[in-house]
Coordinates of C-alpha atoms and ligand atoms in Angstrom, one line a residue:
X1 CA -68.7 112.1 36.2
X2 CA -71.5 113.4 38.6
X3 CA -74.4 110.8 39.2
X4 CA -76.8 110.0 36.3
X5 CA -80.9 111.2 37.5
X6 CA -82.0 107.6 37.3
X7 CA -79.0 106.3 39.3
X8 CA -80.0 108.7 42.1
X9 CA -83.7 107.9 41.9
X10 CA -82.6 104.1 42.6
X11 CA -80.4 105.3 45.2
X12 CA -83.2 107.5 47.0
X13 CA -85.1 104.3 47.0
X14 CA -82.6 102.3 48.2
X15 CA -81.9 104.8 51.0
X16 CA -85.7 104.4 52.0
X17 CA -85.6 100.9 51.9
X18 CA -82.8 100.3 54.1
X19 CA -83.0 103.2 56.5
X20 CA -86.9 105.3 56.4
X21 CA -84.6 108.0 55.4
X22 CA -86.6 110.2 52.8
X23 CA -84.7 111.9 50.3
X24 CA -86.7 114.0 47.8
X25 CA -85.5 114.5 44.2
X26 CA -83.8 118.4 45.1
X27 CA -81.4 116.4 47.5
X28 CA -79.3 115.2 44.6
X29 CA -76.4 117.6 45.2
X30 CA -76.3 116.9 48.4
X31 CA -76.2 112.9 48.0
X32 CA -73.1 113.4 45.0
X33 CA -71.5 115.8 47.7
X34 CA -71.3 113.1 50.6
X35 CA -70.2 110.3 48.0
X36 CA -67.6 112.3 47.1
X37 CA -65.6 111.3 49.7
X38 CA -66.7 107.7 49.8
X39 CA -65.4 107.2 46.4
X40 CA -62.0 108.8 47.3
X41 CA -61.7 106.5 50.2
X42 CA -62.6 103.4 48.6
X43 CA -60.7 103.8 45.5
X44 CA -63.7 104.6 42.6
X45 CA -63.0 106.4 40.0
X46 CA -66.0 108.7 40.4
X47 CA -69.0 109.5 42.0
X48 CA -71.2 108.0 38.9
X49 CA -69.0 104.5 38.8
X50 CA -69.8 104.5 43.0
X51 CA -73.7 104.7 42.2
X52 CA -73.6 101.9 40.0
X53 CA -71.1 100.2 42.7
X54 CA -73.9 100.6 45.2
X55 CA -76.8 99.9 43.3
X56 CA -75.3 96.4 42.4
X57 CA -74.9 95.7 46.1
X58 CA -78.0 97.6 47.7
X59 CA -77.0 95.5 51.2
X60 CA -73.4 96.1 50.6
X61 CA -70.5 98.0 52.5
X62 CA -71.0 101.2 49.6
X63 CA -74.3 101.4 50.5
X64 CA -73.8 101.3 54.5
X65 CA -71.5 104.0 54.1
X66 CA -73.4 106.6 52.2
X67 CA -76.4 105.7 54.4
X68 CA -73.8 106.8 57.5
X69 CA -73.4 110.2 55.4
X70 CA -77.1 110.6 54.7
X71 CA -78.4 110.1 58.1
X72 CA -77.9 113.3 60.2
X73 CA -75.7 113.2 63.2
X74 CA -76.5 116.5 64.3
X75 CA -76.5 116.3 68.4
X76 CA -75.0 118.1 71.1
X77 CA -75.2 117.8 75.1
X78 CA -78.4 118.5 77.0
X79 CA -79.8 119.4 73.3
X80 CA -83.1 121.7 74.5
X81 CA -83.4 122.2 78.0
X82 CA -86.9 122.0 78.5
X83 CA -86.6 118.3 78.0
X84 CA -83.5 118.0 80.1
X85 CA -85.6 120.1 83.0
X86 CA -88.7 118.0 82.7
X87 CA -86.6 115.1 83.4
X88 CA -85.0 116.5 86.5
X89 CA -88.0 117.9 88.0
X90 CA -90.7 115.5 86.8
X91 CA -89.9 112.6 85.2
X92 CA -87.3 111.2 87.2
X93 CA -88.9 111.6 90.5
X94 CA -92.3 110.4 89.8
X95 CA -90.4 107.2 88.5
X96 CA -88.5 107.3 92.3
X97 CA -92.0 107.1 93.6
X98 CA -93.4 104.6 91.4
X99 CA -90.4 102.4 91.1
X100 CA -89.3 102.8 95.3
X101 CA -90.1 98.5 95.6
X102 CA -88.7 97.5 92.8
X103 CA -85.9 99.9 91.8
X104 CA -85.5 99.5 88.1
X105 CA -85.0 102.0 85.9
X106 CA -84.4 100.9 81.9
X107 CA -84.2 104.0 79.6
X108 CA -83.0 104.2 76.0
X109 CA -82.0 106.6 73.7
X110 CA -83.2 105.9 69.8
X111 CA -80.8 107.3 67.6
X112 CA -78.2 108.1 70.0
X113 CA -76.3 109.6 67.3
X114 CA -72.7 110.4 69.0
X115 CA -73.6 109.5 72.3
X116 CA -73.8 113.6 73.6
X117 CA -77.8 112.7 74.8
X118 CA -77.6 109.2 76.3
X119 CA -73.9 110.6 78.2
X120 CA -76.1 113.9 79.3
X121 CA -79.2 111.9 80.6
X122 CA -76.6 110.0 82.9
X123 CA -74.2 112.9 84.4
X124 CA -78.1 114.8 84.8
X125 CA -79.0 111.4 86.8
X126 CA -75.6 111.3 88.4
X127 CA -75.5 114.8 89.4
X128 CA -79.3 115.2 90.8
X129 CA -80.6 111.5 92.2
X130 CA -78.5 110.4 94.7
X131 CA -80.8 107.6 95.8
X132 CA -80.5 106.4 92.7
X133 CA -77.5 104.1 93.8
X134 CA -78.6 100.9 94.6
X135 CA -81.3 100.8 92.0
X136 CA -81.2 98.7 89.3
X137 CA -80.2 101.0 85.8
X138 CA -79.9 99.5 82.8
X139 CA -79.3 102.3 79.8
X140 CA -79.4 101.3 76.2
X141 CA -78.7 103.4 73.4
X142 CA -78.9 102.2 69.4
X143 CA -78.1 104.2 66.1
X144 CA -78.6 102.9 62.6
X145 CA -74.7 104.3 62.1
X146 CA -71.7 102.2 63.4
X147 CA -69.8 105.2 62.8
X148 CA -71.2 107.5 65.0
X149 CA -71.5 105.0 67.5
X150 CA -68.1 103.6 67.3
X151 CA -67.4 108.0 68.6
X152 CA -70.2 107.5 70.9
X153 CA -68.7 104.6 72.6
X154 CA -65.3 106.6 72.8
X155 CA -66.9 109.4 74.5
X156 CA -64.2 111.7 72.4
X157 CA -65.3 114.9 71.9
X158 CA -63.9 118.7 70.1
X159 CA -63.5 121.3 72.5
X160 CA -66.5 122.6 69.8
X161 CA -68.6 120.3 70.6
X162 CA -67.7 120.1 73.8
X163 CA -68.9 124.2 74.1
X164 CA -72.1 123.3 72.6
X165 CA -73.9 123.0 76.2
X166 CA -72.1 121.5 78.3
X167 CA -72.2 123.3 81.5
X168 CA -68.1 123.7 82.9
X169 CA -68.1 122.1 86.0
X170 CA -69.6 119.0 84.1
X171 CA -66.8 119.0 81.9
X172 CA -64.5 119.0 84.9
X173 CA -66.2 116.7 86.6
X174 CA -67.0 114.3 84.1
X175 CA -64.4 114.5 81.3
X176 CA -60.9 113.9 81.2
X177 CA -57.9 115.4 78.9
X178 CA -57.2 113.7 76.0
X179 CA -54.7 115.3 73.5
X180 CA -56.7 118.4 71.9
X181 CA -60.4 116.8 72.6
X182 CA -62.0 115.3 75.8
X183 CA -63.2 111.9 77.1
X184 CA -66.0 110.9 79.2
X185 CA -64.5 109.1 82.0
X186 CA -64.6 105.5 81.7
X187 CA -67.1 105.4 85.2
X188 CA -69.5 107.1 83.2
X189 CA -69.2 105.2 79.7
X190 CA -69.3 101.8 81.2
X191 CA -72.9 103.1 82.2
X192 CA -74.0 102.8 78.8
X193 CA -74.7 99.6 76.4
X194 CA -74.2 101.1 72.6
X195 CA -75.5 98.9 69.8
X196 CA -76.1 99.1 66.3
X197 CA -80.1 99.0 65.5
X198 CA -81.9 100.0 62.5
X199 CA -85.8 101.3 64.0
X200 CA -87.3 100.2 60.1
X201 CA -85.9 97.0 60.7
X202 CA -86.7 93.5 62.5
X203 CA -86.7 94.8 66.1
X204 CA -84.1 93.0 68.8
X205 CA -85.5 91.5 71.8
X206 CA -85.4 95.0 74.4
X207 CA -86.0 95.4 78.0
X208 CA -89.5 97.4 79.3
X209 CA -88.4 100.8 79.3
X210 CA -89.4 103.5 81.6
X211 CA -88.1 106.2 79.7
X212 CA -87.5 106.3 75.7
X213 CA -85.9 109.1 74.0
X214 CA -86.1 109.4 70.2
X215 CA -85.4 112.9 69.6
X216 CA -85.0 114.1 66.1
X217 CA -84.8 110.9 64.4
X218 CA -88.7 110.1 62.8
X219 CA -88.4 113.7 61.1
X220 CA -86.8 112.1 58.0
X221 CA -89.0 109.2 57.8
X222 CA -92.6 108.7 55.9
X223 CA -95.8 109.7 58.4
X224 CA -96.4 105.5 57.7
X225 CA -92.8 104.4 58.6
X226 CA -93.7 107.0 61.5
X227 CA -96.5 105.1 62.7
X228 CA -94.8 101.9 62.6
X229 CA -92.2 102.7 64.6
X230 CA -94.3 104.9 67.3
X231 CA -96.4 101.4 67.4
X232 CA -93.3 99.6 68.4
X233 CA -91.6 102.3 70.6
X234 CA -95.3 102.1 72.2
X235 CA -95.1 97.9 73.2
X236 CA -91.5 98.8 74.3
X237 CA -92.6 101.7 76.6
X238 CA -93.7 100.3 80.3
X239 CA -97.9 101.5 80.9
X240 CA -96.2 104.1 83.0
X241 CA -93.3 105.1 80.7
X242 CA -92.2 108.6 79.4
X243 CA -91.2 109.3 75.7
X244 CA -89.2 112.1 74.6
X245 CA -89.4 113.3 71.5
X246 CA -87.6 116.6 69.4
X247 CA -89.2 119.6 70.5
X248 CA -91.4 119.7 67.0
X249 CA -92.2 116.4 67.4
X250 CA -96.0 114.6 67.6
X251 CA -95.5 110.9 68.2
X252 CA -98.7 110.3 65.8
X253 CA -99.6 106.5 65.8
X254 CA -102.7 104.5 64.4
X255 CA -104.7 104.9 67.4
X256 CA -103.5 107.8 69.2
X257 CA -101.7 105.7 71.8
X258 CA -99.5 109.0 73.0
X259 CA -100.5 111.9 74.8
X260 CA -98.6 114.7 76.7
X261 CA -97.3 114.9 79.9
X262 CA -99.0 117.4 82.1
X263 CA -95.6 119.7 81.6
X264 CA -95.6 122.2 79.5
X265 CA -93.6 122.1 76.1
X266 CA -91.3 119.3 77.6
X267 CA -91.3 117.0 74.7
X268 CA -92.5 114.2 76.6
X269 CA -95.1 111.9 76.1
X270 CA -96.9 109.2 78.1
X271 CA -99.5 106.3 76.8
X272 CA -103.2 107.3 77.2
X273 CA -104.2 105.4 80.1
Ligands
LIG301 C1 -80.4 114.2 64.2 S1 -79.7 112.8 65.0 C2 -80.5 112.9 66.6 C3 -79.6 112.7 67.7 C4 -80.2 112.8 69.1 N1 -81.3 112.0 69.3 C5 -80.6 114.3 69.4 O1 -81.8 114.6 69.3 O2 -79.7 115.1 69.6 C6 -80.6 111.5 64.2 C7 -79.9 110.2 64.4 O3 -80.8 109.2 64.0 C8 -80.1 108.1 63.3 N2 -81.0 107.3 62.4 C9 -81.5 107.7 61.2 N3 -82.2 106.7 60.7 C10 -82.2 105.7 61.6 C11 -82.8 104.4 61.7 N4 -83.5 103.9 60.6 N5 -82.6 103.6 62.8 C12 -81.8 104.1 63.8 N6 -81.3 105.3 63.8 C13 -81.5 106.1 62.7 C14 -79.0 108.8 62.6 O4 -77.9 108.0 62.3 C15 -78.6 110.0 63.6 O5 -77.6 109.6 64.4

C-alpha cells in the first residue's frame, strides 16, 4: 500500500527535524520510491506499514535510513574546477605565506558525501605544494550519512565514477586495482579523519580551520537553518580562513559576516575583515 498524505506530511517534518533537509509536498513519489527498498531490506510489509514504523520511532534506525536515501550524495572528483584552480593558485599559497612560522593547515570538508572532494583537495595538495611536508595538516571531513561515509573511508570507487574527473595520471598515481573498481591508496586515506556529523545538530568540539568546504549541502535546507549554520561555519573559520561553497552558492548569514575572495567566480569566501 503506497504512503497515506498525512503519513508523508509527518515524515517531511521529521526529515526537517532531524536533518534541515526540506522536502516540499510534490516530493512524495520520490520519498515512497527510496523506502521502497528500505522496506524490502528490513522485512515490512509495505511502504505504508514502514511510515508508520518510522513515525513511531522518529530517532530510530528506519528513520536514519530513509534520511541516508533522502540526502543527496551526488559528488564526483575535483567537482567544478574553478574552485579546484582557486585553490591551487590562490588559496593555498597565500596560506604558505601566512602560515610559514607556524605551519598548520586544518581544512574540512562539510558534507563530504563519498569522500571524491576531501580525497581531491589532498592529491591537488600532494601533487602541487611540495613544501607542504613538514607542516602540520590536519583534514577533517563529516557527513550526516554513515553510509556514504563508511564508502568514503574505503576510498572504493566505479570505474564511472572514477571517469567523472579524475584526470589519468592521478588515477595511476593515486589509486590502486581492486577487483572491477579502484582504491585510494592507503597513504592517501590515512590523510583523512571521516566522522559522522549532523551540521543542524549540537556541534562537536572542531579545530580552527583555514579552509572549509561545504559545497552543495545548505541548498536543501531553510534560508534560517542556512543562517544558523553559516553562523557556526563562521566561529569555526580562522579570521583569515577561506570557505568554499557550490558554485550557486551565497553563504547569507545574519550580519553579512562572508564576502568574496578577490578571484573571480571561485566559490570562495572569506570573513569581512
Ligand atoms: C550533494 S552532496 C555534496 C557533496 C560534496 N560536498 C560536493 O559538493 O560534491 C550533499 C551531502 O550533504 C550531506 N548532508 C545533508 N544534510 C546534512 C546535514 N544535516 N549534516 C551533514 N551533512 C548533510 C548529504 O548526506 C550529502 O552527502
Amino acid at each position: 500500500m503506497p504512503i497515506l498524505q498525512a503519513d508523508f506530511d509527518q515524515i517531511r517534518k521529521l526529515v526537517l527535524e532531524r536533518s534541515g533537509i526540506v522536502l516540499d509536498s510534490s516530493k512524495i513519489a520520490m520519498v515512497e520510491q527510496k523506502m521502497g527498498p528500505i522496506a524490502k531490506d528490513n522485512g515490512v510489509s509495505d511502504t505504508s506499514r514502514l511510515a508508520q514504523d518510522i513515525l513511531k520511532n522518529p530517532s530510530g534506525s528506519l528513520a536514519t535510513k530513509l534520511i541516508e536515501e533522502i540526502a543527496t550524495p551526488e559528488t564526483g572528483f575535483f567537482r567544478d574546477n574553478r574552485a579546484f584552480k582557486a585553490l591551487k593558485e590562490e588559496v593555498i599559497p597565500r596560506i604558505i605565506e601566512k602560515r610559514g612560522v607556524e605551519r598548520t593547515l586544518n581544512i574540512w570538508s562539510g558534507g563530504c558525501s563519498t569522500g571524491q572532494e576531501p580525497y581531491s583537495i589532498v592529491m591537488m595538495l600532494q601533487e602541487n605544494f611540495p613544501q607542504l611536508k613538514g607542516w602540520t595538516i590536519r583534514f577533517i571531513a563529516t557527513d550526516i550519512s554513515a553510509k556514504v561515509l563508511e564508502r568514503a573511508r574505503s576510498g572504493i570507487y566505479t570505474q564511472l565514477e572514477m571517469n567523472r574527473g579524475l584526470p589519468a595520471p592521478l588515477l595511476l598515481k593515486y589509486f590502486q586495482k581492486q577487483g572491477l573498481q579502484w582504491q585510494v591508496k592507503p597513504a592517501i586515506r590515512s590523510l583523512i579523519e571521516f566522522r559522522e556529523f549532523n551540521l543542524v545538530n549540537n556541534w562537536p568540539p572542531l579545530p580552527k580551520m583555514d579552509i572549509i568546504f561545504l559545497r552543495n549541502v545548505l541548498v536543501y535546507f531553510q534560508p534560517e537553518t542556512k543562517r544558523t549554520v553559516l553562523g557556526k561555519v563562521a566561529e569555526t573559520l580562522r579570521p583569515d580562513g577561506f570557505l568554499f561553497m557550490g558554485m550557486a552558492e551565497i553563504p547569507m548569514t545574519r550580519d553579512n559576516k562572508f564576502e568574496k575572495l578577490d578571484v573571480e567566480r571561485s566559490g570562495c569566501f572569506v570573513l569581512r575583515q
